[in-house]
PDB file of N, CA and C in Angstrom:
ATOM      1  N   MET A   1       0.830  -1.186   0.000  1.00  0.00           N
ATOM      2  CA  MET A   1       0.000   0.000   0.000  1.00  0.00           C
ATOM      3  C   MET A   1       0.878   1.254   0.000  1.00  0.00           C
ATOM      4  N   ARG A   2       0.623   2.172  -0.905  1.00  0.00           N
ATOM      5  CA  ARG A   2       1.417   3.399  -1.013  1.00  0.00           C
ATOM      6  C   ARG A   2       0.926   4.452  -0.046  1.00  0.00           C
ATOM      7  N   LYS A   3       1.861   5.220   0.485  1.00  0.00           N
ATOM      8  CA  LYS A   3       1.501   6.339   1.353  1.00  0.00           C
ATOM      9  C   LYS A   3       0.967   7.492   0.521  1.00  0.00           C
ATOM     10  N   LYS A   4       0.087   8.240   1.112  1.00  0.00           N
ATOM     11  CA  LYS A   4      -0.347   9.479   0.478  1.00  0.00           C
ATOM     12  C   LYS A   4       0.736  10.520   0.722  1.00  0.00           C
ATOM     13  N   ILE A   5       0.806  11.515  -0.136  1.00  0.00           N
ATOM     14  CA  ILE A   5       1.839  12.545  -0.012  1.00  0.00           C
ATOM     15  C   ILE A   5       1.830  13.177   1.376  1.00  0.00           C
ATOM     16  N   ASN A   6       0.677  13.437   1.948  1.00  0.00           N
ATOM     17  CA  ASN A   6       0.611  14.115   3.243  1.00  0.00           C
ATOM     18  C   ASN A   6       0.967  13.221   4.425  1.00  0.00           C
ATOM     19  N   ASP A   7       1.150  11.904   4.204  1.00  0.00           N
ATOM     20  CA  ASP A   7       1.484  11.008   5.303  1.00  0.00           C
ATOM     21  C   ASP A   7       2.809  11.365   5.969  1.00  0.00           C
ATOM     22  N   SER A   8       3.737  11.995   5.253  1.00  0.00           N
ATOM     23  CA  SER A   8       5.043  12.295   5.830  1.00  0.00           C
ATOM     24  C   SER A   8       5.158  13.755   6.272  1.00  0.00           C
ATOM     25  N   LYS A   9       4.050  14.465   6.354  1.00  0.00           N
ATOM     26  CA  LYS A   9       4.081  15.855   6.825  1.00  0.00           C
ATOM     27  C   LYS A   9       4.498  15.885   8.282  1.00  0.00           C
ATOM     28  N   GLU A  10       5.446  16.741   8.596  1.00  0.00           N
ATOM     29  CA  GLU A  10       5.894  16.932   9.970  1.00  0.00           C
ATOM     30  C   GLU A  10       6.077  18.421  10.200  1.00  0.00           C
ATOM     31  N   TYR A  11       5.869  18.836  11.437  1.00  0.00           N
ATOM     32  CA  TYR A  11       6.031  20.240  11.793  1.00  0.00           C
ATOM     33  C   TYR A  11       6.846  20.350  13.074  1.00  0.00           C
ATOM     34  N   CYS A  12       7.610  21.429  13.209  1.00  0.00           N
ATOM     35  CA  CYS A  12       8.363  21.683  14.434  1.00  0.00           C
ATOM     36  C   CYS A  12       7.363  21.909  15.571  1.00  0.00           C
ATOM     37  N   PRO A  13       7.564  21.238  16.722  1.00  0.00           N
ATOM     38  CA  PRO A  13       6.647  21.428  17.839  1.00  0.00           C
ATOM     39  C   PRO A  13       6.778  22.809  18.495  1.00  0.00           C
ATOM     40  N   TYR A  14       7.810  23.561  18.145  1.00  0.00           N
ATOM     41  CA  TYR A  14       8.018  24.879  18.744  1.00  0.00           C
ATOM     42  C   TYR A  14       7.589  26.015  17.832  1.00  0.00           C
ATOM     43  N   CYS A  15       8.112  26.049  16.609  1.00  0.00           N
ATOM     44  CA  CYS A  15       7.811  27.186  15.724  1.00  0.00           C
ATOM     45  C   CYS A  15       6.798  26.840  14.641  1.00  0.00           C
ATOM     46  N   GLY A  16       6.464  25.558  14.516  1.00  0.00           N
ATOM     47  CA  GLY A  16       5.471  25.143  13.529  1.00  0.00           C
ATOM     48  C   GLY A  16       5.994  25.058  12.109  1.00  0.00           C
ATOM     49  N   ALA A  17       7.312  25.171  11.907  1.00  0.00           N
ATOM     50  CA  ALA A  17       7.892  25.093  10.555  1.00  0.00           C
ATOM     51  C   ALA A  17       7.599  23.744   9.923  1.00  0.00           C
ATOM     52  N   ASP A  18       7.316  23.755   8.638  1.00  0.00           N
ATOM     53  CA  ASP A  18       7.098  22.537   7.867  1.00  0.00           C
ATOM     54  C   ASP A  18       8.448  21.845   7.693  1.00  0.00           C
ATOM     55  N   LEU A  19       8.569  20.626   8.169  1.00  0.00           N
ATOM     56  CA  LEU A  19       9.835  19.896   8.113  1.00  0.00           C
ATOM     57  C   LEU A  19       9.901  18.918   6.944  1.00  0.00           C
ATOM     58  N   GLN A  20       8.880  18.913   6.110  1.00  0.00           N
ATOM     59  CA  GLN A  20       8.876  18.040   4.943  1.00  0.00           C
ATOM     60  C   GLN A  20       9.724  18.678   3.845  1.00  0.00           C
ATOM     61  N   ALA A  21      10.646  17.905   3.296  1.00  0.00           N
ATOM     62  CA  ALA A  21      11.537  18.402   2.240  1.00  0.00           C
ATOM     63  C   ALA A  21      11.087  17.852   0.888  1.00  0.00           C
ATOM     64  N   ASP A  22      12.005  17.779  -0.049  1.00  0.00           N
ATOM     65  CA  ASP A  22      11.699  17.333  -1.410  1.00  0.00           C
ATOM     66  C   ASP A  22      11.169  15.908  -1.455  1.00  0.00           C
ATOM     67  N   SER A  23      10.460  15.606  -2.529  1.00  0.00           N
ATOM     68  CA  SER A  23       9.950  14.257  -2.763  1.00  0.00           C
ATOM     69  C   SER A  23      11.104  13.293  -3.029  1.00  0.00           C
ATOM     70  N   ILE A  24      10.935  12.067  -2.540  1.00  0.00           N
ATOM     71  CA  ILE A  24      11.880  10.997  -2.844  1.00  0.00           C
ATOM     72  C   ILE A  24      11.372  10.324  -4.119  1.00  0.00           C
ATOM     73  N   PRO A  25      12.216  10.151  -5.133  1.00  0.00           N
ATOM     74  CA  PRO A  25      11.759   9.479  -6.349  1.00  0.00           C
ATOM     75  C   PRO A  25      11.151   8.113  -6.021  1.00  0.00           C
ATOM     76  N   ILE A  26      10.063   7.781  -6.677  1.00  0.00           N
ATOM     77  CA  ILE A  26       9.334   6.543  -6.392  1.00  0.00           C
ATOM     78  C   ILE A  26      10.248   5.322  -6.412  1.00  0.00           C
ATOM     79  N   GLU A  27      11.142   5.258  -7.383  1.00  0.00           N
ATOM     80  CA  GLU A  27      12.011   4.082  -7.486  1.00  0.00           C
ATOM     81  C   GLU A  27      13.040   3.997  -6.359  1.00  0.00           C
ATOM     82  N   MET A  28      13.212   5.064  -5.585  1.00  0.00           N
ATOM     83  CA  MET A  28      14.174   5.076  -4.475  1.00  0.00           C
ATOM     84  C   MET A  28      13.501   4.972  -3.109  1.00  0.00           C
ATOM     85  N   GLN A  29      12.184   5.082  -3.051  1.00  0.00           N
ATOM     86  CA  GLN A  29      11.475   5.115  -1.775  1.00  0.00           C
ATOM     87  C   GLN A  29      11.714   3.874  -0.922  1.00  0.00           C
ATOM     88  N   HIS A  30      11.913   2.725  -1.536  1.00  0.00           N
ATOM     89  CA  HIS A  30      12.135   1.508  -0.748  1.00  0.00           C
ATOM     90  C   HIS A  30      13.433   1.587   0.059  1.00  0.00           C
ATOM     91  N   HIS A  31      14.373   2.419  -0.357  1.00  0.00           N
ATOM     92  CA  HIS A  31      15.620   2.606   0.394  1.00  0.00           C
ATOM     93  C   HIS A  31      15.412   3.500   1.616  1.00  0.00           C
ATOM     94  N   TYR A  32      14.288   4.184   1.691  1.00  0.00           N
ATOM     95  CA  TYR A  32      13.989   5.131   2.765  1.00  0.00           C
ATOM     96  C   TYR A  32      12.746   4.696   3.544  1.00  0.00           C
ATOM     97  N   GLY A  33      12.572   3.400   3.712  1.00  0.00           N
ATOM     98  CA  GLY A  33      11.441   2.892   4.475  1.00  0.00           C
ATOM     99  C   GLY A  33      10.104   3.238   3.851  1.00  0.00           C
ATOM    100  N   ASN A  34      10.086   3.376   2.526  1.00  0.00           N
ATOM    101  CA  ASN A  34       8.891   3.734   1.757  1.00  0.00           C
ATOM    102  C   ASN A  34       8.354   5.126   2.082  1.00  0.00           C
ATOM    103  N   SER A  35       9.195   5.985   2.655  1.00  0.00           N
ATOM    104  CA  SER A  35       8.802   7.381   2.872  1.00  0.00           C
ATOM    105  C   SER A  35       8.628   8.062   1.525  1.00  0.00           C
ATOM    106  N   THR A  36       7.753   9.043   1.469  1.00  0.00           N
ATOM    107  CA  THR A  36       7.496   9.753   0.217  1.00  0.00           C
ATOM    108  C   THR A  36       8.326  11.021   0.075  1.00  0.00           C
ATOM    109  N   HIS A  37       8.834  11.555   1.210  1.00  0.00           N
ATOM    110  CA  HIS A  37       9.588  12.804   1.196  1.00  0.00           C
ATOM    111  C   HIS A  37      10.785  12.720   2.143  1.00  0.00           C
ATOM    112  N   PHE A  38      11.804  13.471   1.824  1.00  0.00           N
ATOM    113  CA  PHE A  38      12.925  13.645   2.740  1.00  0.00           C
ATOM    114  C   PHE A  38      12.464  14.532   3.887  1.00  0.00           C
ATOM    115  N   SER A  39      13.243  14.596   4.957  1.00  0.00           N
ATOM    116  CA  SER A  39      12.915  15.425   6.114  1.00  0.00           C
ATOM    117  C   SER A  39      13.975  16.498   6.297  1.00  0.00           C
ATOM    118  N   ARG A  40      13.531  17.665   6.753  1.00  0.00           N
ATOM    119  CA  ARG A  40      14.457  18.765   7.036  1.00  0.00           C
ATOM    120  C   ARG A  40      14.980  18.719   8.465  1.00  0.00           C
ATOM    121  N   LYS A  41      14.351  17.924   9.350  1.00  0.00           N
ATOM    122  CA  LYS A  41      14.782  17.921  10.752  1.00  0.00           C
ATOM    123  C   LYS A  41      16.181  17.335  10.866  1.00  0.00           C
ATOM    124  N   ILE A  42      16.919  17.807  11.843  1.00  0.00           N
ATOM    125  CA  ILE A  42      18.314  17.429  12.049  1.00  0.00           C
ATOM    126  C   ILE A  42      18.377  16.424  13.195  1.00  0.00           C
ATOM    127  N   GLY A  43      19.027  15.294  12.963  1.00  0.00           N
ATOM    128  CA  GLY A  43      19.184  14.282  14.000  1.00  0.00           C
ATOM    129  C   GLY A  43      20.392  14.575  14.869  1.00  0.00           C
ATOM    130  N   ILE A  44      20.193  14.557  16.195  1.00  0.00           N
ATOM    131  CA  ILE A  44      21.276  14.744  17.165  1.00  0.00           C
ATOM    132  C   ILE A  44      21.608  13.352  17.704  1.00  0.00           C
ATOM    133  N   SER A  45      22.828  12.901  17.457  1.00  0.00           N
ATOM    134  CA  SER A  45      23.220  11.535  17.820  1.00  0.00           C
ATOM    135  C   SER A  45      23.944  11.465  19.152  1.00  0.00           C
ATOM    136  N   SER A  46      23.858  10.306  19.779  1.00  0.00           N
ATOM    137  CA  SER A  46      24.606   9.984  20.987  1.00  0.00           C
ATOM    138  C   SER A  46      25.667   8.965  20.612  1.00  0.00           C
ATOM    139  N   MET A  47      26.926   9.276  20.897  1.00  0.00           N
ATOM    140  CA  MET A  47      28.008   8.324  20.631  1.00  0.00           C
ATOM    141  C   MET A  47      27.852   7.091  21.524  1.00  0.00           C
ATOM    142  N   GLU A  48      27.438   7.295  22.778  1.00  0.00           N
ATOM    143  CA  GLU A  48      27.280   6.185  23.713  1.00  0.00           C
ATOM    144  C   GLU A  48      26.161   5.240  23.281  1.00  0.00           C
ATOM    145  N   GLN A  49      25.046   5.816  22.825  1.00  0.00           N
ATOM    146  CA  GLN A  49      23.893   4.993  22.442  1.00  0.00           C
ATOM    147  C   GLN A  49      23.926   4.603  20.965  1.00  0.00           C
ATOM    148  N   ASP A  50      24.807   5.229  20.199  1.00  0.00           N
ATOM    149  CA  ASP A  50      24.985   4.934  18.777  1.00  0.00           C
ATOM    150  C   ASP A  50      23.670   5.042  17.997  1.00  0.00           C
ATOM    151  N   ARG A  51      22.951   6.132  18.257  1.00  0.00           N
ATOM    152  CA  ARG A  51      21.686   6.366  17.558  1.00  0.00           C
ATOM    153  C   ARG A  51      21.267   7.827  17.711  1.00  0.00           C
ATOM    154  N   VAL A  52      20.281   8.225  16.935  1.00  0.00           N
ATOM    155  CA  VAL A  52      19.708   9.568  17.060  1.00  0.00           C
ATOM    156  C   VAL A  52      18.828   9.586  18.295  1.00  0.00           C
ATOM    157  N   ILE A  53      19.070  10.545  19.203  1.00  0.00           N
ATOM    158  CA  ILE A  53      18.287  10.616  20.434  1.00  0.00           C
ATOM    159  C   ILE A  53      17.413  11.867  20.502  1.00  0.00           C
ATOM    160  N   ARG A  54      17.715  12.878  19.687  1.00  0.00           N
ATOM    161  CA  ARG A  54      16.951  14.127  19.678  1.00  0.00           C
ATOM    162  C   ARG A  54      16.848  14.629  18.253  1.00  0.00           C
ATOM    163  N   TRP A  55      15.872  15.490  18.009  1.00  0.00           N
ATOM    164  CA  TRP A  55      15.716  16.170  16.716  1.00  0.00           C
ATOM    165  C   TRP A  55      15.903  17.656  16.931  1.00  0.00           C
ATOM    166  N   GLN A  56      16.343  18.360  15.896  1.00  0.00           N
ATOM    167  CA  GLN A  56      16.509  19.811  15.948  1.00  0.00           C
ATOM    168  C   GLN A  56      15.840  20.424  14.727  1.00  0.00           C
ATOM    169  N   CYS A  57      15.157  21.544  14.946  1.00  0.00           N
ATOM    170  CA  CYS A  57      14.528  22.278  13.851  1.00  0.00           C
ATOM    171  C   CYS A  57      15.586  23.120  13.144  1.00  0.00           C
ATOM    172  N   PRO A  58      15.668  23.050  11.814  1.00  0.00           N
ATOM    173  CA  PRO A  58      16.654  23.850  11.089  1.00  0.00           C
ATOM    174  C   PRO A  58      16.294  25.338  11.046  1.00  0.00           C
ATOM    175  N   ASP A  59      15.055  25.682  11.407  1.00  0.00           N
ATOM    176  CA  ASP A  59      14.626  27.087  11.366  1.00  0.00           C
ATOM    177  C   ASP A  59      14.804  27.798  12.704  1.00  0.00           C
ATOM    178  N   CYS A  60      14.294  27.214  13.791  1.00  0.00           N
ATOM    179  CA  CYS A  60      14.374  27.897  15.098  1.00  0.00           C
ATOM    180  C   CYS A  60      15.502  27.378  15.975  1.00  0.00           C
ATOM    181  N   GLY A  61      16.081  26.196  15.625  1.00  0.00           N
ATOM    182  CA  GLY A  61      17.203  25.651  16.388  1.00  0.00           C
ATOM    183  C   GLY A  61      16.813  24.919  17.657  1.00  0.00           C
ATOM    184  N   LYS A  62      15.514  24.860  17.998  1.00  0.00           N
ATOM    185  CA  LYS A  62      15.104  24.169  19.221  1.00  0.00           C
ATOM    186  C   LYS A  62      15.143  22.659  18.998  1.00  0.00           C
ATOM    187  N   GLU A  63      15.315  21.916  20.109  1.00  0.00           N
ATOM    188  CA  GLU A  63      15.449  20.465  20.061  1.00  0.00           C
ATOM    189  C   GLU A  63      14.322  19.796  20.837  1.00  0.00           C
ATOM    190  N   TRP A  64      13.997  18.550  20.436  1.00  0.00           N
ATOM    191  CA  TRP A  64      13.004  17.766  21.161  1.00  0.00           C
ATOM    192  C   TRP A  64      13.405  16.304  21.113  1.00  0.00           C
ATOM    193  N   GLU A  65      12.880  15.535  22.059  1.00  0.00           N
ATOM    194  CA  GLU A  65      13.218  14.114  22.189  1.00  0.00           C
ATOM    195  C   GLU A  65      12.674  13.322  21.001  1.00  0.00           C
ATOM    196  N   ARG A  66      13.429  12.320  20.608  1.00  0.00           N
ATOM    197  CA  ARG A  66      12.961  11.396  19.579  1.00  0.00           C
ATOM    198  C   ARG A  66      11.931  10.474  20.215  1.00  0.00           C
ATOM    199  N   GLU A  67      10.855  10.256  19.530  1.00  0.00           N
ATOM    200  CA  GLU A  67       9.801   9.381  20.063  1.00  0.00           C
ATOM    201  C   GLU A  67       9.971   7.971  19.582  1.00  0.00           C
TER     202      GLU A  67
END
């Protein structure tokens, strides 16, 4: 089942900026977990946990926990 374009809409919880970036070409979507669009949010990684633990908005710079 294909996602609708709006399924990947995301907004900053602080400033409300649209975090959805350019479309991912259909033939490449399977490499991105079948997402339809790239994301503008910035992943903040932990070396100890070896994963993204927080997100940052590229517009306002505020951070929030990864869910």
